[in-house]
Amino acid sequence: MAKPIVVSWQGEVSSFALTRISRSRLYGSRQRVHLDPTGARCQRAALTDDGSLLLEQGMTAQGYFDPSGEWVPNNTLTGMSPEGELVDKVDSTLGVSQELEGPLDPQDVLDLGVSSVYSLEPEEISESLGARLSEGDIFRFRFAYRAGFNTEMGILLGNEQGAFALVGRPQPTDWNELAQIVQPLDDDEDDDLDDDLDFEMF
Amino acid sequence: MPRLLNISNDEGRDARVQTKGAKPVPGNRLGRPDIDISFKRYLSTTQAGLHDDLVKKFGEDYAQALIDGDPETDIEQVGRSIATTHTVYLSGDGEVLHAPPDVVELILDPFGQERERRTPQEVEANVNDAMPVRWRRRRMARSELVRRFVIKRTLQIRHDSGITYDYLFKMARELDEASVVVLLGAGEKGREPLRFSQNGAPYQAFLEGRVDGERYKLLLHLSDMELKPPPQGPSDDSDDDSSSDDGGEG
């Protein structure tokens, strides 16, 4: 079981057990199953572009390679920022008290690209923090599920159903001005809308 | 690529505008300061190296055979870079199907148990440049939106002419001044959740406006789940092995 989220607000420590939630865990899911002519379940496989290899589950792996095609062992890699600078490894924040910042404006939550959502069960919660969450206040804290080179933003909030944490990265949006006319269609390759939204659900 | 969206305003007037997905800032990545590296998929073994084939050849306890002779490694093939592939289906006997397989749809409950089995239902997209998405009557404060729903994705709505600038700016100002978001609906009656692709997931869509002087933001927040605890089931445990770095489930 994962360590709890521990936060500190006005010098008082609170901790929450966390359970990841997703659409399928709340509502169920839909699966499409392929059957052969005898009614047996098919196995999905892949054929290489040149038709020379049939790839079944367990036949491929992924790894890092240098420009000459030599494999680069993972233990020689380090963390790099998007700008190409070295970054230090960070420990998991679970079980370690993180300072809460806030209360936040709801727009700060809407500007977060959410990657994970957790339902929180208070193990120990200060009276003042419990009261603030009940009143609708929203806080943020540092979050790293496991040790690595990334820290994300955690948002702590509550509603009548309980307490929750949203985890993700800031997602900036652009201001639009009259002089700024967007490019014609097809000029922008920086969009993956189709892939992102086309997944099977109810 | 920007997508066209036909959107109507509070007065029922519609216009075709463009949308673009908002993206989170990139995180740190693994790398080396001295060389450029790339992440690739490669062939790790051939079919002769899969468990079933090894069992047939060496029996269940084939560990020593792997150590002694590396039978799972075909040096002519292993390490080959895998780029574009095409999906194929294998029959229950492992043969490639040359005709499309039958498809059934399983509906699973939150605990992964089958609830229903049915013929797949094709559901058309209801967001396109012809039929407008409409404002519904439901308004809510931003604070209520973020505490009740998980926003899975946000689309920025943008003008492509002076006329649509006026149209969208007014819409953003109206919402910003009222400090509310409005629920949008699609379909002929404008009451359906938005479905962007055939058989794609339906989303409840909330339109938010922000204004700063002559500038505006019009953001379409898409949600497919509420903020509530998962149901408790007989086999439920609260353990969690997730990482927000893995992108979650699709």
Coordinates of C-alpha atoms in Angstrom, one line a residue:
Chain A
M1 CA 0.0 0.0 0.0
A2 CA 1.3 3.4 -0.9
K3 CA 2.4 5.8 1.8
P4 CA 0.0 8.6 2.5
I5 CA -0.1 12.2 1.3
V6 CA 1.1 14.3 4.2
V7 CA 0.6 18.0 4.1
S8 CA 1.2 20.9 6.5
W9 CA -1.1 23.8 6.9
Q10 CA -0.4 26.6 9.4
G11 CA 2.0 24.4 11.2
E12 CA -0.4 21.5 11.6
V13 CA 0.2 18.2 9.8
S14 CA -2.6 16.2 8.1
S15 CA -2.3 12.9 6.3
F16 CA -4.5 11.2 3.8
A17 CA -4.5 7.6 2.4
L18 CA -4.9 7.7 -1.3
T19 CA -6.7 5.6 -3.9
R20 CA -6.3 6.4 -7.6
I21 CA -9.6 6.9 -9.3
S22 CA -10.4 6.7 -13.0
R23 CA -13.5 6.7 -15.2
S24 CA -13.4 2.9 -15.4
R25 CA -13.2 2.5 -11.6
L26 CA -16.2 4.8 -11.1
Y27 CA -18.5 3.7 -13.9
G28 CA -17.1 0.6 -15.5
S29 CA -15.7 0.3 -19.0
R30 CA -16.4 -1.0 -22.5
Q31 CA -14.2 -3.5 -24.3
R32 CA -14.4 -4.8 -27.8
V33 CA -13.4 -8.4 -28.2
H34 CA -12.5 -10.0 -31.5
L35 CA -13.5 -13.6 -32.2
D36 CA -12.3 -16.0 -34.9
P37 CA -14.9 -18.1 -37.0
T38 CA -15.0 -20.7 -34.2
G39 CA -15.9 -18.2 -31.6
A40 CA -12.4 -18.3 -29.9
R41 CA -10.9 -15.0 -28.8
C42 CA -8.4 -13.6 -31.2
Q43 CA -4.9 -12.4 -30.2
R44 CA -3.8 -9.0 -31.5
A45 CA -0.5 -9.0 -33.2
A46 CA 1.5 -6.7 -35.5
L47 CA 3.0 -7.1 -38.9
T48 CA 6.1 -5.0 -39.8
D49 CA 5.8 -2.6 -42.6
D50 CA 7.7 -4.9 -45.0
G51 CA 5.7 -7.9 -44.0
S52 CA 8.7 -9.9 -42.9
L53 CA 7.9 -10.2 -39.2
L54 CA 4.8 -11.1 -37.2
L55 CA 5.1 -9.5 -33.8
E56 CA 3.3 -11.3 -31.0
Q57 CA 3.0 -10.1 -27.4
G58 CA 6.4 -10.4 -25.7
M59 CA 8.6 -10.1 -28.8
T60 CA 9.4 -6.4 -28.6
A61 CA 11.1 -4.2 -26.0
Q62 CA 12.0 -0.5 -25.8
G63 CA 15.2 1.3 -25.0
Y64 CA 17.4 4.2 -25.6
F65 CA 19.9 4.3 -28.5
D66 CA 22.6 6.8 -29.5
P67 CA 22.7 8.2 -33.1
S68 CA 24.8 5.4 -34.3
G69 CA 22.3 2.8 -33.1
E70 CA 24.2 1.6 -30.1
W71 CA 22.1 0.8 -27.1
V72 CA 22.5 3.1 -24.1
P73 CA 22.0 1.4 -20.7
N74 CA 19.5 3.0 -18.5
N75 CA 21.9 3.3 -15.6
T76 CA 24.0 5.7 -17.6
L77 CA 21.1 8.1 -18.0
T78 CA 20.3 11.1 -15.9
G79 CA 17.5 13.7 -15.7
M80 CA 17.4 16.5 -18.2
S81 CA 15.1 19.5 -18.3
P82 CA 13.3 20.4 -21.5
E83 CA 16.0 23.0 -22.0
G84 CA 18.7 20.3 -21.9
E85 CA 20.1 21.1 -18.4
L86 CA 20.9 18.5 -15.8
V87 CA 18.3 18.1 -13.1
D88 CA 18.7 16.5 -9.7
K89 CA 16.8 13.4 -8.7
V90 CA 13.9 14.0 -6.3
D91 CA 12.5 11.6 -3.7
S92 CA 8.9 10.5 -3.5
T93 CA 6.8 13.1 -1.6
L94 CA 4.5 10.3 -0.2
G95 CA 4.9 10.1 3.5
V96 CA 6.9 13.3 3.7
S97 CA 5.1 16.5 4.8
Q98 CA 4.6 19.0 2.1
E99 CA 3.7 22.6 2.7
L100 CA 0.3 23.6 1.5
E101 CA -0.1 26.8 -0.5
G102 CA -3.4 28.6 -0.9
P103 CA -6.2 29.1 -1.0
L104 CA -6.1 29.1 -4.8
D105 CA -8.3 30.7 -7.3
P106 CA -10.4 28.0 -9.1
Q107 CA -8.8 29.2 -12.4
D108 CA -5.5 27.8 -11.1
V109 CA -7.2 24.4 -11.1
L110 CA -8.6 24.9 -14.6
D111 CA -5.1 25.7 -15.8
L112 CA -3.8 22.3 -14.6
G113 CA -3.3 19.5 -17.1
V114 CA -4.6 16.7 -14.8
S115 CA -2.8 13.3 -15.2
S116 CA -4.0 11.5 -12.1
V117 CA -6.8 11.8 -9.6
Y118 CA -6.9 10.4 -6.1
S119 CA -9.7 9.9 -3.6
L120 CA -8.3 10.7 -0.2
E121 CA -9.3 9.2 3.1
P122 CA -8.1 11.3 6.0
E123 CA -5.9 9.4 8.5
E124 CA -5.3 12.5 10.5
I125 CA -6.6 16.0 9.6
S126 CA -6.2 19.2 11.5
E127 CA -9.4 21.0 12.4
S128 CA -8.5 24.1 10.5
L129 CA -7.7 22.3 7.3
G130 CA -10.9 20.2 7.5
A131 CA -12.9 23.4 7.9
R132 CA -11.2 25.1 5.0
L133 CA -11.8 22.2 2.7
S134 CA -15.4 22.0 3.7
E135 CA -15.8 25.7 2.9
G136 CA -14.5 25.1 -0.6
D137 CA -10.9 26.3 -0.3
I138 CA -8.4 24.8 -2.6
F139 CA -4.7 24.2 -1.9
R140 CA -1.6 23.1 -3.8
F141 CA 1.4 21.1 -2.8
R142 CA 4.5 19.3 -4.4
F143 CA 3.8 15.8 -5.5
A144 CA 6.0 12.9 -6.7
Y145 CA 4.5 9.5 -6.5
R146 CA 7.9 7.8 -6.7
A147 CA 11.5 8.9 -6.8
G148 CA 12.6 10.3 -10.2
F149 CA 13.4 13.5 -12.0
N150 CA 9.9 15.0 -12.0
T151 CA 7.8 16.8 -9.5
E152 CA 4.2 17.6 -10.3
M153 CA 1.6 19.9 -8.8
G154 CA -0.9 18.4 -6.4
I155 CA -4.2 20.1 -5.9
L156 CA -6.1 19.4 -2.6
L157 CA -9.8 20.0 -2.5
G158 CA -13.0 18.7 -1.1
N159 CA -16.7 18.4 -1.8
E160 CA -19.6 16.7 -0.1
Q161 CA -18.3 13.3 -1.2
G162 CA -14.9 13.6 0.4
A163 CA -11.4 14.9 -0.2
F164 CA -9.5 14.6 -3.5
A165 CA -6.1 15.3 -5.0
L166 CA -5.6 16.2 -8.6
V167 CA -2.1 15.8 -9.9
G168 CA -0.6 17.2 -13.1
R169 CA 1.4 20.0 -14.7
P170 CA 0.5 23.6 -15.5
Q171 CA -1.3 23.9 -18.8
P172 CA -0.9 27.4 -20.1
T173 CA -3.4 28.8 -22.6
D174 CA -3.0 31.8 -25.0
W175 CA -4.7 35.1 -24.9
N176 CA -6.4 35.9 -28.2
E177 CA -6.3 39.4 -29.7
L178 CA -8.0 41.0 -32.6
A179 CA -4.7 41.4 -34.6
Q180 CA -3.9 37.7 -34.0
I181 CA -5.6 35.7 -36.7
V182 CA -5.0 32.0 -36.4
Q183 CA -3.2 30.1 -39.1
P184 CA -5.3 28.4 -41.8
L185 CA -6.1 24.8 -41.3
D186 CA -3.3 22.3 -41.9
D187 CA -0.5 24.7 -41.0
D188 CA -0.3 23.5 -37.4
E189 CA 1.1 20.1 -36.9
D190 CA 1.1 20.4 -33.1
D191 CA -2.2 18.8 -32.4
D192 CA -3.1 15.2 -31.5
L193 CA -6.8 15.8 -30.8
D194 CA -7.9 12.9 -32.8
D195 CA -5.8 10.3 -31.0
D196 CA -6.4 11.7 -27.6
L197 CA -10.2 11.7 -27.8
D198 CA -10.7 8.5 -29.8
F199 CA -10.6 5.9 -27.1
E200 CA -13.3 3.4 -26.4
M201 CA -15.8 4.1 -23.7
F202 CA -19.5 4.0 -23.3
Chain B
M1 CA -4.1 20.8 -36.5
P2 CA -6.8 23.2 -35.5
R3 CA -10.3 21.7 -35.7
L4 CA -13.4 23.6 -36.8
L5 CA -16.2 23.9 -34.3
N6 CA -19.6 25.3 -34.9
I7 CA -20.7 27.0 -31.7
S8 CA -23.8 29.0 -31.0
N9 CA -24.1 31.7 -28.4
D10 CA -26.7 32.5 -25.8
E11 CA -28.9 34.1 -28.5
G12 CA -28.8 31.0 -30.7
R13 CA -26.5 32.6 -33.4
D14 CA -23.8 30.2 -34.5
A15 CA -20.4 30.6 -36.1
R16 CA -17.6 28.3 -37.3
V17 CA -14.5 28.9 -35.3
Q18 CA -11.3 27.0 -34.6
T19 CA -10.1 25.0 -31.6
K20 CA -6.7 23.9 -30.4
G21 CA -5.9 21.5 -27.6
A22 CA -4.1 23.0 -24.5
K23 CA -1.1 21.0 -23.5
P24 CA 0.7 20.7 -20.2
V25 CA 4.3 22.1 -20.0
P26 CA 6.7 19.3 -20.7
G27 CA 8.4 17.5 -17.8
N28 CA 12.0 16.5 -17.3
R29 CA 13.2 13.4 -19.3
L30 CA 15.9 10.9 -19.2
G31 CA 19.0 11.8 -21.2
R32 CA 22.7 12.2 -21.5
P33 CA 24.4 15.6 -21.6
D34 CA 27.1 14.3 -24.0
I35 CA 25.0 12.6 -26.7
D36 CA 21.5 12.8 -28.2
I37 CA 19.6 9.7 -27.5
S38 CA 16.3 8.4 -28.9
F39 CA 13.8 6.0 -27.5
K40 CA 13.0 3.1 -29.8
R41 CA 11.1 -0.1 -30.0
Y42 CA 13.1 -3.1 -31.0
L43 CA 12.8 -6.8 -31.5
S44 CA 13.8 -8.6 -28.3
T45 CA 13.1 -12.1 -29.4
T46 CA 11.6 -14.1 -32.3
Q47 CA 8.7 -16.5 -32.0
A48 CA 11.1 -19.3 -31.2
G49 CA 12.0 -17.4 -28.0
L50 CA 8.5 -17.1 -26.6
H51 CA 7.5 -19.1 -23.6
D52 CA 5.3 -21.6 -25.4
D53 CA 7.9 -22.4 -28.0
L54 CA 10.6 -22.8 -25.4
V55 CA 8.4 -25.1 -23.3
K56 CA 7.8 -27.3 -26.3
K57 CA 11.5 -27.5 -27.0
F58 CA 13.0 -27.7 -23.6
G59 CA 10.2 -28.5 -21.2
E60 CA 8.8 -26.4 -18.4
D61 CA 12.2 -25.9 -16.6
Y62 CA 14.2 -24.3 -19.4
A63 CA 16.2 -21.7 -17.4
Q64 CA 19.5 -23.7 -17.7
A65 CA 18.9 -24.1 -21.5
L66 CA 18.7 -20.3 -21.8
I67 CA 21.9 -19.9 -19.8
D68 CA 23.8 -22.6 -21.8
G69 CA 22.8 -21.8 -25.3
D70 CA 20.9 -18.5 -25.6
P71 CA 18.2 -20.2 -27.7
E72 CA 15.9 -17.2 -27.3
T73 CA 18.4 -15.0 -29.2
D74 CA 18.3 -15.0 -32.9
I75 CA 21.3 -12.8 -33.7
E76 CA 20.1 -12.2 -37.2
Q77 CA 16.9 -10.6 -36.0
V78 CA 17.1 -9.5 -32.3
G79 CA 17.8 -5.8 -31.9
R80 CA 16.1 -4.9 -35.2
S81 CA 14.4 -1.5 -34.9
I82 CA 10.6 -1.7 -35.2
A83 CA 8.9 1.3 -36.8
T84 CA 5.5 1.3 -38.5
T85 CA 3.4 -1.9 -38.0
H86 CA 0.0 -3.0 -39.1
T87 CA -2.5 -4.6 -36.7
V88 CA -3.4 -8.2 -37.5
Y89 CA -5.5 -10.7 -35.6
L90 CA -4.5 -14.3 -34.8
S91 CA -7.1 -17.0 -34.5
G92 CA -7.4 -19.1 -31.3
D93 CA -4.9 -21.5 -33.0
G94 CA -2.4 -18.7 -33.6
E95 CA -3.0 -18.4 -37.3
V96 CA -3.3 -15.0 -39.1
L97 CA -6.9 -14.2 -40.0
H98 CA -7.3 -13.1 -43.5
A99 CA -10.9 -11.9 -43.0
P100 CA -12.1 -9.4 -40.4
P101 CA -12.9 -11.1 -37.1
D102 CA -16.3 -10.9 -35.5
V103 CA -16.5 -8.3 -32.8
V104 CA -18.5 -8.3 -29.6
E105 CA -18.7 -5.6 -27.0
L106 CA -18.3 -6.3 -23.3
I107 CA -19.6 -3.9 -20.7
L108 CA -17.7 -4.3 -17.5
D109 CA -18.6 -3.0 -14.1
P110 CA -16.2 -0.9 -12.0
F111 CA -14.7 -4.2 -10.6
G112 CA -14.0 -5.6 -14.1
Q113 CA -16.9 -8.1 -14.0
E114 CA -18.9 -8.5 -17.3
R115 CA -22.2 -6.8 -17.0
E116 CA -23.4 -7.1 -20.6
R117 CA -22.4 -8.6 -23.9
R118 CA -23.7 -7.0 -27.0
T119 CA -23.2 -6.4 -30.7
P120 CA -21.1 -3.2 -31.0
Q121 CA -23.1 -0.1 -31.4
E122 CA -21.7 2.5 -33.8
V123 CA -22.2 6.0 -32.5
E124 CA -21.6 8.9 -34.7
A125 CA -19.7 12.0 -33.7
N126 CA -21.9 14.9 -32.9
V127 CA -19.3 17.7 -33.0
N128 CA -18.6 18.9 -36.5
D129 CA -18.6 22.1 -38.5
A130 CA -22.2 21.7 -39.6
M131 CA -24.3 21.3 -36.5
P132 CA -23.7 23.8 -33.7
V133 CA -23.0 22.9 -30.1
R134 CA -25.3 25.0 -28.0
W135 CA -25.4 26.7 -24.7
R136 CA -27.6 24.9 -22.2
R137 CA -29.3 26.5 -19.3
R138 CA -27.0 25.0 -16.7
R139 CA -24.5 27.6 -15.4
M140 CA -22.2 27.1 -12.5
A141 CA -19.4 29.0 -10.7
R142 CA -15.8 28.0 -11.6
S143 CA -15.4 26.9 -8.0
E144 CA -18.3 24.4 -8.3
L145 CA -16.9 23.1 -11.6
V146 CA -13.5 22.2 -10.2
R147 CA -14.9 20.6 -7.1
R148 CA -17.5 18.5 -8.8
F149 CA -15.8 17.3 -12.1
V150 CA -12.4 16.2 -13.3
I151 CA -11.4 18.1 -16.4
K152 CA -9.7 15.7 -18.7
R153 CA -8.9 18.0 -21.6
T154 CA -9.2 21.7 -22.5
L155 CA -9.7 23.1 -26.0
Q156 CA -9.0 26.7 -26.7
I157 CA -11.5 28.3 -29.0
R158 CA -10.1 30.9 -31.3
H159 CA -11.3 33.4 -33.9
D160 CA -10.1 33.3 -37.5
S161 CA -11.5 36.7 -38.6
G162 CA -12.5 40.0 -37.2
I163 CA -16.1 39.0 -37.3
T164 CA -15.5 35.8 -35.2
Y165 CA -13.3 37.9 -32.9
D166 CA -16.2 40.1 -32.0
Y167 CA -18.5 37.0 -31.6
L168 CA -16.1 35.1 -29.3
F169 CA -15.0 38.2 -27.3
K170 CA -18.6 39.0 -26.5
M171 CA -19.2 35.4 -25.4
A172 CA -16.1 35.3 -23.2
R173 CA -16.9 38.7 -21.6
E174 CA -20.5 37.6 -20.8
L175 CA -19.2 34.5 -19.0
D176 CA -16.3 36.3 -17.3
E177 CA -18.5 39.1 -16.0
A178 CA -21.0 36.5 -14.6
S179 CA -18.1 34.4 -13.2
V180 CA -19.7 31.3 -14.5
V181 CA -19.1 28.5 -16.9
V182 CA -21.9 27.2 -19.1
L183 CA -22.7 23.6 -20.0
L184 CA -22.7 23.0 -23.8
G185 CA -24.8 20.3 -25.6
A186 CA -24.6 18.7 -29.0
G187 CA -27.0 16.9 -31.3
E188 CA -30.3 18.1 -32.8
K189 CA -31.8 19.2 -29.5
G190 CA -28.5 20.4 -28.1
R191 CA -28.7 18.2 -25.1
E192 CA -26.2 15.4 -25.8
P193 CA -22.7 15.3 -24.4
L194 CA -20.1 16.1 -27.0
R195 CA -18.7 13.2 -29.0
F196 CA -15.7 14.3 -31.2
S197 CA -15.2 11.1 -33.2
Q198 CA -17.1 8.1 -34.2
N199 CA -17.5 5.7 -31.2
G200 CA -15.4 8.2 -29.3
A201 CA -15.9 9.0 -25.6
P202 CA -18.7 11.4 -24.7
Y203 CA -17.7 14.4 -22.8
Q204 CA -19.6 16.9 -20.7
A205 CA -18.3 20.3 -22.0
F206 CA -18.1 23.5 -19.9
L207 CA -17.4 26.8 -21.6
E208 CA -15.3 29.3 -19.7
G209 CA -14.5 32.8 -20.7
R210 CA -11.8 35.1 -19.5
V211 CA -11.2 38.7 -20.6
D212 CA -8.2 41.0 -20.1
G213 CA -8.8 44.4 -21.8
E214 CA -9.3 43.6 -25.5
R215 CA -7.9 40.1 -25.1
Y216 CA -9.9 37.0 -24.4
K217 CA -9.7 33.3 -23.7
L218 CA -12.5 31.0 -24.4
L219 CA -11.8 27.6 -23.0
L220 CA -13.9 24.4 -23.5
H221 CA -13.3 22.1 -20.6
L222 CA -14.1 18.5 -21.2
S223 CA -15.0 16.1 -18.5
D224 CA -15.9 12.4 -18.4
M225 CA -16.0 11.8 -14.7
E226 CA -17.2 13.3 -11.4
L227 CA -15.1 13.8 -8.3
K228 CA -16.3 11.0 -6.1
P229 CA -14.9 8.0 -4.3
P230 CA -14.9 4.7 -6.2
P231 CA -17.6 2.2 -5.1
Q232 CA -16.5 -0.3 -2.6
G233 CA -16.6 -3.9 -3.8
P234 CA -15.8 -7.4 -2.4
S235 CA -12.4 -7.5 -4.0
D236 CA -11.6 -3.8 -3.6
D237 CA -8.4 -2.8 -2.1
S238 CA -7.0 0.7 -1.8
D239 CA -3.5 -0.2 -2.8
D240 CA -2.2 1.9 -5.6
D241 CA 0.8 1.3 -7.9
S242 CA 0.2 4.2 -10.2
S243 CA 2.5 6.9 -11.4
S244 CA 1.3 10.1 -12.7
D245 CA 4.3 10.0 -15.1
D246 CA 2.9 7.0 -17.0
G247 CA 0.1 9.0 -18.5
G248 CA -2.7 7.1 -16.7
E249 CA -5.0 4.9 -18.6
G250 CA -6.3 5.6 -22.0

